Amino acid sequence: METKFEHNFNGLVWRILLANDAPILLIETRNTETRTAIFYVFNLQTQSFIISDLELSEKWWLGVECVKNNCIYFHFYDGIQYSNHKGILCYDLLLKKQSWKNEKMIFIGWNKNSIIASDNGILYQLDALNGEIIAKDVLYNVDNQSKSDILYIDEEMEQFAKIAAFIAKKTKRIAVKHVEYLEYKSSVLISYYICEDNKFDNYFMLADANNGNILLDIILDSQSQGVGSESFAIYNDYLILCKNKKNLSIYAL
């Protein structure tokens, strides 16, 4: 398989998120020593960074709700733990600056191109580009924002045994906990975990769906305390992987 792009980050890659409406990839990194969250925005079509080393005034207690309308929509936290989200901050990727901020609202989701947010149990419709209130205290349907067809299959589910048997046949490894599974065109993509000494190694496999031949078999992470999710993503014919919590790798399928 052809590697189209690779990049090593200084901090640990915390999250990789595809934009809802554009070929844009957001990478959230964190440095636990300096307690700073740094964000990168990558254009999959041009294979280049739109933004690098983005830090906000809040260095640590923030995360990303989504990327849409050429904007990043951030949230903050209401305490000292990663618990409840609070506040919305919109960062404009074209102007490369904060567009608007609402410290009280809680991001709920989207209704077409408007944000649905909550404040003390009351729902509001917000203009996504300037944060102004369009309407208040009305029932809204929130759009389903999930764009991924990747299946998350737990060990207790019927499909797990069949996939685990395929992994064991091809690699001699025993998959545990859960797998992430996707059939994409003529390929089968599987992310899975094995357990050794109460630690978990995360492997990724890409196989030819027609003959079962393994085209890619690599380890993404080793000796983790637990298992995770969202270990790979697909955009058009690009496979996006994060290796060793530091390396972003993009392959052409």
PDB file of C-alpha atoms in Angstrom:
ATOM      1  CA  MET A   1       0.000   0.000   0.000  1.00  0.00           C
ATOM      2  CA  GLU A   2       1.203   3.473  -0.841  1.00  0.00           C
ATOM      3  CA  THR A   3       1.809   5.858   2.044  1.00  0.00           C
ATOM      4  CA  LYS A   4       0.594   9.299   0.971  1.00  0.00           C
ATOM      5  CA  PHE A   5       1.498  11.251   4.093  1.00  0.00           C
ATOM      6  CA  GLU A   6       3.166  10.837   7.470  1.00  0.00           C
ATOM      7  CA  HIS A   7       3.713  13.257  10.328  1.00  0.00           C
ATOM      8  CA  ASN A   8       5.041  12.872  13.871  1.00  0.00           C
ATOM      9  CA  PHE A   9       3.576  15.096  16.590  1.00  0.00           C
ATOM     10  CA  ASN A  10       5.302  16.302  19.742  1.00  0.00           C
ATOM     11  CA  GLY A  11       2.336  15.603  22.014  1.00  0.00           C
ATOM     12  CA  LEU A  12       0.204  12.491  22.248  1.00  0.00           C
ATOM     13  CA  VAL A  13      -2.532  12.245  19.645  1.00  0.00           C
ATOM     14  CA  TRP A  14      -5.702  12.361  21.728  1.00  0.00           C
ATOM     15  CA  ARG A  15      -8.289  12.402  18.972  1.00  0.00           C
ATOM     16  CA  ILE A  16      -8.622  12.494  15.185  1.00  0.00           C
ATOM     17  CA  LEU A  17     -11.871  13.913  13.837  1.00  0.00           C
ATOM     18  CA  LEU A  18     -13.192  14.248  10.283  1.00  0.00           C
ATOM     19  CA  ALA A  19     -15.101  17.400   9.404  1.00  0.00           C
ATOM     20  CA  ASN A  20     -18.819  16.983   8.791  1.00  0.00           C
ATOM     21  CA  ASP A  21     -18.844  18.690   5.410  1.00  0.00           C
ATOM     22  CA  ALA A  22     -15.311  18.968   3.984  1.00  0.00           C
ATOM     23  CA  PRO A  23     -12.100  16.942   3.407  1.00  0.00           C
ATOM     24  CA  ILE A  24     -10.653  18.306   6.636  1.00  0.00           C
ATOM     25  CA  LEU A  25      -9.079  16.353   9.456  1.00  0.00           C
ATOM     26  CA  LEU A  26      -8.664  17.749  12.967  1.00  0.00           C
ATOM     27  CA  ILE A  27      -5.929  16.283  15.155  1.00  0.00           C
ATOM     28  CA  GLU A  28      -6.038  16.970  18.889  1.00  0.00           C
ATOM     29  CA  THR A  29      -2.746  16.452  20.717  1.00  0.00           C
ATOM     30  CA  ARG A  30      -1.997  16.757  24.428  1.00  0.00           C
ATOM     31  CA  ASN A  31       1.187  17.180  26.412  1.00  0.00           C
ATOM     32  CA  THR A  32       0.564  15.860  29.916  1.00  0.00           C
ATOM     33  CA  GLU A  33       3.743  17.424  31.320  1.00  0.00           C
ATOM     34  CA  THR A  34       2.955  20.983  30.227  1.00  0.00           C
ATOM     35  CA  ARG A  35      -0.815  20.345  30.365  1.00  0.00           C
ATOM     36  CA  THR A  36      -1.459  21.898  26.998  1.00  0.00           C
ATOM     37  CA  ALA A  37      -3.864  20.836  24.267  1.00  0.00           C
ATOM     38  CA  ILE A  38      -2.631  21.707  20.780  1.00  0.00           C
ATOM     39  CA  PHE A  39      -4.716  21.331  17.622  1.00  0.00           C
ATOM     40  CA  TYR A  40      -3.816  20.771  13.985  1.00  0.00           C
ATOM     41  CA  VAL A  41      -6.058  20.974  10.921  1.00  0.00           C
ATOM     42  CA  PHE A  42      -5.122  18.955   7.853  1.00  0.00           C
ATOM     43  CA  ASN A  43      -6.540  19.201   4.324  1.00  0.00           C
ATOM     44  CA  LEU A  44      -6.843  15.682   2.890  1.00  0.00           C
ATOM     45  CA  GLN A  45      -7.075  16.893  -0.701  1.00  0.00           C
ATOM     46  CA  THR A  46      -3.973  19.079  -0.680  1.00  0.00           C
ATOM     47  CA  GLN A  47      -2.148  16.836   1.836  1.00  0.00           C
ATOM     48  CA  SER A  48      -1.092  19.875   3.839  1.00  0.00           C
ATOM     49  CA  PHE A  49      -1.787  21.520   7.188  1.00  0.00           C
ATOM     50  CA  ILE A  50      -4.207  24.432   7.213  1.00  0.00           C
ATOM     51  CA  ILE A  51      -3.366  25.197  10.844  1.00  0.00           C
ATOM     52  CA  SER A  52      -0.546  23.968  13.063  1.00  0.00           C
ATOM     53  CA  ASP A  53       0.108  24.421  16.780  1.00  0.00           C
ATOM     54  CA  LEU A  54      -3.237  26.028  17.603  1.00  0.00           C
ATOM     55  CA  GLU A  55      -3.526  26.854  21.304  1.00  0.00           C
ATOM     56  CA  LEU A  56      -6.457  28.624  22.904  1.00  0.00           C
ATOM     57  CA  SER A  57      -6.517  30.744  26.049  1.00  0.00           C
ATOM     58  CA  GLU A  58      -7.807  27.696  27.945  1.00  0.00           C
ATOM     59  CA  LYS A  59      -4.819  25.380  27.611  1.00  0.00           C
ATOM     60  CA  TRP A  60      -6.125  22.060  28.924  1.00  0.00           C
ATOM     61  CA  TRP A  61      -9.776  21.830  29.968  1.00  0.00           C
ATOM     62  CA  LEU A  62     -11.312  21.938  26.503  1.00  0.00           C
ATOM     63  CA  GLY A  63     -12.234  19.598  23.679  1.00  0.00           C
ATOM     64  CA  VAL A  64     -13.845  19.565  20.239  1.00  0.00           C
ATOM     65  CA  GLU A  65     -17.510  19.032  19.467  1.00  0.00           C
ATOM     66  CA  CYS A  66     -17.164  19.017  15.683  1.00  0.00           C
ATOM     67  CA  VAL A  67     -15.676  20.673  12.601  1.00  0.00           C
ATOM     68  CA  LYS A  68     -18.181  22.221  10.207  1.00  0.00           C
ATOM     69  CA  ASN A  69     -18.677  25.395   8.129  1.00  0.00           C
ATOM     70  CA  ASN A  70     -14.872  25.890   8.054  1.00  0.00           C
ATOM     71  CA  CYS A  71     -15.061  26.290  11.828  1.00  0.00           C
ATOM     72  CA  ILE A  72     -13.980  24.285  14.852  1.00  0.00           C
ATOM     73  CA  TYR A  73     -16.592  24.168  17.606  1.00  0.00           C
ATOM     74  CA  PHE A  74     -14.913  23.702  20.985  1.00  0.00           C
ATOM     75  CA  HIS A  75     -16.368  22.980  24.405  1.00  0.00           C
ATOM     76  CA  PHE A  76     -15.023  23.482  27.913  1.00  0.00           C
ATOM     77  CA  TYR A  77     -15.561  21.401  31.047  1.00  0.00           C
ATOM     78  CA  ASP A  78     -17.605  22.315  34.113  1.00  0.00           C
ATOM     79  CA  GLY A  79     -15.154  20.865  36.651  1.00  0.00           C
ATOM     80  CA  ILE A  80     -11.675  19.535  37.154  1.00  0.00           C
ATOM     81  CA  GLN A  81     -12.437  16.180  35.524  1.00  0.00           C
ATOM     82  CA  TYR A  82     -13.328  15.264  31.932  1.00  0.00           C
ATOM     83  CA  SER A  83     -17.039  15.179  32.679  1.00  0.00           C
ATOM     84  CA  ASN A  84     -19.766  17.535  31.573  1.00  0.00           C
ATOM     85  CA  HIS A  85     -19.295  19.843  28.627  1.00  0.00           C
ATOM     86  CA  LYS A  86     -20.030  23.530  29.096  1.00  0.00           C
ATOM     87  CA  GLY A  87     -19.696  26.515  26.803  1.00  0.00           C
ATOM     88  CA  ILE A  88     -19.193  26.790  23.052  1.00  0.00           C
ATOM     89  CA  LEU A  89     -16.309  28.489  21.284  1.00  0.00           C
ATOM     90  CA  CYS A  90     -16.256  28.855  17.509  1.00  0.00           C
ATOM     91  CA  TYR A  91     -12.858  29.177  15.798  1.00  0.00           C
ATOM     92  CA  ASP A  92     -12.892  30.316  12.153  1.00  0.00           C
ATOM     93  CA  LEU A  93     -10.422  28.301  10.051  1.00  0.00           C
ATOM     94  CA  LEU A  94     -10.398  30.819   7.201  1.00  0.00           C
ATOM     95  CA  LEU A  95      -9.799  33.898   9.367  1.00  0.00           C
ATOM     96  CA  LYS A  96      -7.697  31.859  11.811  1.00  0.00           C
ATOM     97  CA  LYS A  97      -9.227  33.465  14.872  1.00  0.00           C
ATOM     98  CA  GLN A  98     -12.024  33.041  17.381  1.00  0.00           C
ATOM     99  CA  SER A  99     -15.357  33.948  15.821  1.00  0.00           C
ATOM    100  CA  TRP A 100     -17.677  33.796  18.842  1.00  0.00           C
ATOM    101  CA  LYS A 101     -18.000  32.354  22.311  1.00  0.00           C
ATOM    102  CA  ASN A 102     -20.885  31.486  24.626  1.00  0.00           C
ATOM    103  CA  GLU A 103     -19.815  30.427  28.114  1.00  0.00           C
ATOM    104  CA  LYS A 104     -23.249  29.216  29.309  1.00  0.00           C
ATOM    105  CA  MET A 105     -24.653  27.152  26.474  1.00  0.00           C
ATOM    106  CA  ILE A 106     -24.089  23.405  26.113  1.00  0.00           C
ATOM    107  CA  PHE A 107     -23.707  22.055  22.575  1.00  0.00           C
ATOM    108  CA  ILE A 108     -26.433  19.490  21.788  1.00  0.00           C
ATOM    109  CA  GLY A 109     -26.171  18.993  18.025  1.00  0.00           C
ATOM    110  CA  TRP A 110     -27.167  20.335  14.647  1.00  0.00           C
ATOM    111  CA  ASN A 111     -30.445  21.098  12.959  1.00  0.00           C
ATOM    112  CA  LYS A 112     -29.401  21.568   9.340  1.00  0.00           C
ATOM    113  CA  ASN A 113     -26.970  24.503   9.586  1.00  0.00           C
ATOM    114  CA  SER A 114     -28.046  25.767  13.001  1.00  0.00           C
ATOM    115  CA  ILE A 115     -26.641  24.711  16.357  1.00  0.00           C
ATOM    116  CA  ILE A 116     -29.008  23.336  18.972  1.00  0.00           C
ATOM    117  CA  ALA A 117     -27.770  24.241  22.453  1.00  0.00           C
ATOM    118  CA  SER A 118     -29.074  24.045  26.000  1.00  0.00           C
ATOM    119  CA  ASP A 119     -28.974  26.418  28.961  1.00  0.00           C
ATOM    120  CA  ASN A 120     -30.602  25.311  32.238  1.00  0.00           C
ATOM    121  CA  GLY A 121     -32.725  22.764  30.386  1.00  0.00           C
ATOM    122  CA  ILE A 122     -34.020  25.232  27.801  1.00  0.00           C
ATOM    123  CA  LEU A 123     -33.204  24.529  24.151  1.00  0.00           C
ATOM    124  CA  TYR A 124     -31.976  27.288  21.869  1.00  0.00           C
ATOM    125  CA  GLN A 125     -31.352  27.499  18.155  1.00  0.00           C
ATOM    126  CA  LEU A 126     -28.115  29.381  17.445  1.00  0.00           C
ATOM    127  CA  ASP A 127     -26.681  30.853  14.283  1.00  0.00           C
ATOM    128  CA  ALA A 128     -23.578  28.710  13.754  1.00  0.00           C
ATOM    129  CA  LEU A 129     -21.520  31.518  12.213  1.00  0.00           C
ATOM    130  CA  ASN A 130     -22.079  34.253  14.828  1.00  0.00           C
ATOM    131  CA  GLY A 131     -23.604  32.472  17.837  1.00  0.00           C
ATOM    132  CA  GLU A 132     -26.694  34.668  17.946  1.00  0.00           C
ATOM    133  CA  ILE A 133     -29.954  33.178  19.255  1.00  0.00           C
ATOM    134  CA  ILE A 134     -32.431  32.461  16.460  1.00  0.00           C
ATOM    135  CA  ALA A 135     -35.160  30.915  18.592  1.00  0.00           C
ATOM    136  CA  LYS A 136     -35.765  29.798  22.178  1.00  0.00           C
ATOM    137  CA  ASP A 137     -37.648  27.039  24.012  1.00  0.00           C
ATOM    138  CA  VAL A 138     -38.768  25.112  20.956  1.00  0.00           C
ATOM    139  CA  LEU A 139     -38.553  21.381  20.290  1.00  0.00           C
ATOM    140  CA  TYR A 140     -36.020  20.491  17.616  1.00  0.00           C
ATOM    141  CA  ASN A 141     -34.921  17.371  15.818  1.00  0.00           C
ATOM    142  CA  VAL A 142     -31.166  16.979  16.078  1.00  0.00           C
ATOM    143  CA  ASP A 143     -29.470  15.693  12.929  1.00  0.00           C
ATOM    144  CA  ASN A 144     -27.559  12.432  13.053  1.00  0.00           C
ATOM    145  CA  GLN A 145     -23.982  13.597  12.613  1.00  0.00           C
ATOM    146  CA  SER A 146     -22.383  10.157  12.361  1.00  0.00           C
ATOM    147  CA  LYS A 147     -20.679   9.762   8.978  1.00  0.00           C
ATOM    148  CA  SER A 148     -18.856   6.531   9.700  1.00  0.00           C
ATOM    149  CA  ASP A 149     -19.922   3.056   8.580  1.00  0.00           C
ATOM    150  CA  ILE A 150     -17.333   1.408  10.836  1.00  0.00           C
ATOM    151  CA  LEU A 151     -18.937  -1.239  13.049  1.00  0.00           C
ATOM    152  CA  TYR A 152     -18.000  -1.427  16.732  1.00  0.00           C
ATOM    153  CA  ILE A 153     -18.434  -5.073  17.722  1.00  0.00           C
ATOM    154  CA  ASP A 154     -18.113  -6.150  21.359  1.00  0.00           C
ATOM    155  CA  GLU A 155     -16.856  -9.544  22.479  1.00  0.00           C
ATOM    156  CA  GLU A 156     -20.366 -10.572  23.562  1.00  0.00           C
ATOM    157  CA  MET A 157     -21.850  -9.974  20.107  1.00  0.00           C
ATOM    158  CA  GLU A 158     -22.417 -12.815  17.662  1.00  0.00           C
ATOM    159  CA  GLN A 159     -20.280 -11.318  14.867  1.00  0.00           C
ATOM    160  CA  PHE A 160     -17.216 -11.063  17.120  1.00  0.00           C
ATOM    161  CA  ALA A 161     -16.475 -14.819  17.125  1.00  0.00           C
ATOM    162  CA  LYS A 162     -16.452 -14.985  13.324  1.00  0.00           C
ATOM    163  CA  ILE A 163     -14.129 -11.990  12.976  1.00  0.00           C
ATOM    164  CA  ALA A 164     -11.866 -13.231  15.783  1.00  0.00           C
ATOM    165  CA  ALA A 165     -11.603 -16.616  14.040  1.00  0.00           C
ATOM    166  CA  PHE A 166     -10.510 -14.884  10.826  1.00  0.00           C
ATOM    167  CA  ILE A 167      -7.886 -12.873  12.733  1.00  0.00           C
ATOM    168  CA  ALA A 168      -6.582 -16.024  14.461  1.00  0.00           C
ATOM    169  CA  LYS A 169      -6.387 -17.910  11.170  1.00  0.00           C
ATOM    170  CA  LYS A 170      -4.403 -15.157   9.470  1.00  0.00           C
ATOM    171  CA  THR A 171      -2.197 -13.944  12.327  1.00  0.00           C
ATOM    172  CA  LYS A 172      -2.333 -16.536  15.164  1.00  0.00           C
ATOM    173  CA  ARG A 173      -3.415 -13.699  17.469  1.00  0.00           C
ATOM    174  CA  ILE A 174      -6.388 -13.924  19.827  1.00  0.00           C
ATOM    175  CA  ALA A 175      -8.604 -10.842  19.629  1.00  0.00           C
ATOM    176  CA  VAL A 176     -10.272  -9.649  22.842  1.00  0.00           C
ATOM    177  CA  LYS A 177     -12.740  -7.008  24.091  1.00  0.00           C
ATOM    178  CA  HIS A 178     -13.953  -5.561  20.788  1.00  0.00           C
ATOM    179  CA  VAL A 179     -13.122  -5.006  17.143  1.00  0.00           C
ATOM    180  CA  GLU A 180     -13.754  -2.146  14.763  1.00  0.00           C
ATOM    181  CA  TYR A 181     -14.819  -3.586  11.414  1.00  0.00           C
ATOM    182  CA  LEU A 182     -15.453  -2.104   7.978  1.00  0.00           C
ATOM    183  CA  GLU A 183     -16.043  -3.533   4.516  1.00  0.00           C
ATOM    184  CA  TYR A 184     -14.908  -0.901   2.034  1.00  0.00           C
ATOM    185  CA  LYS A 185     -15.071  -1.624  -1.687  1.00  0.00           C
ATOM    186  CA  SER A 186     -12.878  -4.722  -2.148  1.00  0.00           C
ATOM    187  CA  SER A 187     -11.202  -4.504   1.254  1.00  0.00           C
ATOM    188  CA  VAL A 188     -11.929  -5.588   4.812  1.00  0.00           C
ATOM    189  CA  LEU A 189     -10.506  -3.363   7.568  1.00  0.00           C
ATOM    190  CA  ILE A 190     -10.223  -4.567  11.154  1.00  0.00           C
ATOM    191  CA  SER A 191      -8.804  -2.928  14.264  1.00  0.00           C
ATOM    192  CA  TYR A 192      -8.468  -5.314  17.205  1.00  0.00           C
ATOM    193  CA  TYR A 193      -6.739  -5.870  20.544  1.00  0.00           C
ATOM    194  CA  ILE A 194      -4.772  -8.716  22.060  1.00  0.00           C
ATOM    195  CA  CYS A 195      -3.991  -8.991  25.774  1.00  0.00           C
ATOM    196  CA  GLU A 196      -0.588  -9.876  27.210  1.00  0.00           C
ATOM    197  CA  ASP A 197       0.375  -9.480  30.878  1.00  0.00           C
ATOM    198  CA  ASN A 198      -2.831  -7.520  31.493  1.00  0.00           C
ATOM    199  CA  LYS A 199      -1.789  -4.940  28.879  1.00  0.00           C
ATOM    200  CA  PHE A 200      -3.340  -4.442  25.450  1.00  0.00           C
ATOM    201  CA  ASP A 201      -1.754  -4.231  22.009  1.00  0.00           C
ATOM    202  CA  ASN A 202      -3.822  -2.644  19.232  1.00  0.00           C
ATOM    203  CA  TYR A 203      -3.369  -4.134  15.752  1.00  0.00           C
ATOM    204  CA  PHE A 204      -4.770  -3.087  12.407  1.00  0.00           C
ATOM    205  CA  MET A 205      -5.378  -5.433   9.499  1.00  0.00           C
ATOM    206  CA  LEU A 206      -6.436  -4.749   5.925  1.00  0.00           C
ATOM    207  CA  ALA A 207      -7.363  -7.774   3.816  1.00  0.00           C
ATOM    208  CA  ASP A 208      -8.563  -8.395   0.280  1.00  0.00           C
ATOM    209  CA  ALA A 209     -12.265  -9.185   0.550  1.00  0.00           C
ATOM    210  CA  ASN A 210     -12.134 -11.510  -2.465  1.00  0.00           C
ATOM    211  CA  ASN A 211      -9.347 -13.871  -1.432  1.00  0.00           C
ATOM    212  CA  GLY A 212      -8.610 -13.000   2.216  1.00  0.00           C
ATOM    213  CA  ASN A 213      -4.997 -12.075   1.517  1.00  0.00           C
ATOM    214  CA  ILE A 214      -3.515  -9.669   4.074  1.00  0.00           C
ATOM    215  CA  LEU A 215      -2.426  -6.399   2.461  1.00  0.00           C
ATOM    216  CA  LEU A 216      -1.493  -4.547   5.649  1.00  0.00           C
ATOM    217  CA  ASP A 217      -0.838  -5.886   9.148  1.00  0.00           C
ATOM    218  CA  ILE A 218       0.632  -3.420  11.650  1.00  0.00           C
ATOM    219  CA  ILE A 219       0.590  -2.587  15.331  1.00  0.00           C
ATOM    220  CA  LEU A 220      -0.936   0.788  16.201  1.00  0.00           C
ATOM    221  CA  ASP A 221      -0.248   0.852  19.931  1.00  0.00           C
ATOM    222  CA  SER A 222       1.316  -1.441  22.512  1.00  0.00           C
ATOM    223  CA  GLN A 223       1.141  -2.073  26.255  1.00  0.00           C
ATOM    224  CA  SER A 224      -1.912   0.116  26.856  1.00  0.00           C
ATOM    225  CA  GLN A 225      -3.810  -0.015  30.136  1.00  0.00           C
ATOM    226  CA  GLY A 226      -7.125  -0.408  28.314  1.00  0.00           C
ATOM    227  CA  VAL A 227      -8.780  -0.507  24.916  1.00  0.00           C
ATOM    228  CA  GLY A 228     -10.068   2.415  22.890  1.00  0.00           C
ATOM    229  CA  SER A 229     -12.105   3.199  19.806  1.00  0.00           C
ATOM    230  CA  GLU A 230     -11.941   5.312  16.634  1.00  0.00           C
ATOM    231  CA  SER A 231      -8.545   3.812  15.827  1.00  0.00           C
ATOM    232  CA  PHE A 232      -8.915   4.333  12.071  1.00  0.00           C
ATOM    233  CA  ALA A 233     -10.946   6.376   9.627  1.00  0.00           C
ATOM    234  CA  ILE A 234     -11.758   6.372   5.920  1.00  0.00           C
ATOM    235  CA  TYR A 235     -12.235   9.378   3.696  1.00  0.00           C
ATOM    236  CA  ASN A 236     -12.899   8.646   0.025  1.00  0.00           C
ATOM    237  CA  ASP A 237     -10.019   6.294  -0.808  1.00  0.00           C
ATOM    238  CA  TYR A 238      -7.740   7.384   2.032  1.00  0.00           C
ATOM    239  CA  LEU A 239      -7.070   5.248   5.087  1.00  0.00           C
ATOM    240  CA  ILE A 240      -6.163   7.305   8.166  1.00  0.00           C
ATOM    241  CA  LEU A 241      -4.242   5.663  11.014  1.00  0.00           C
ATOM    242  CA  CYS A 242      -2.529   6.851  14.168  1.00  0.00           C
ATOM    243  CA  LYS A 243       0.516   4.825  15.254  1.00  0.00           C
ATOM    244  CA  ASN A 244       2.114   4.871  18.700  1.00  0.00           C
ATOM    245  CA  LYS A 245      -0.070   7.864  19.676  1.00  0.00           C
ATOM    246  CA  LYS A 246       2.386  10.102  17.822  1.00  0.00           C
ATOM    247  CA  ASN A 247       2.351   9.331  14.101  1.00  0.00           C
ATOM    248  CA  LEU A 248      -0.371  10.253  11.619  1.00  0.00           C
ATOM    249  CA  SER A 249      -0.239   7.981   8.574  1.00  0.00           C
ATOM    250  CA  ILE A 250      -2.428   8.303   5.490  1.00  0.00           C
ATOM    251  CA  TYR A 251      -2.563   5.514   2.922  1.00  0.00           C
ATOM    252  CA  ALA A 252      -4.074   5.350  -0.565  1.00  0.00           C
ATOM    253  CA  LEU A 253      -6.462   2.411  -0.840  1.00  0.00           C
TER     254      LEU A 253
END
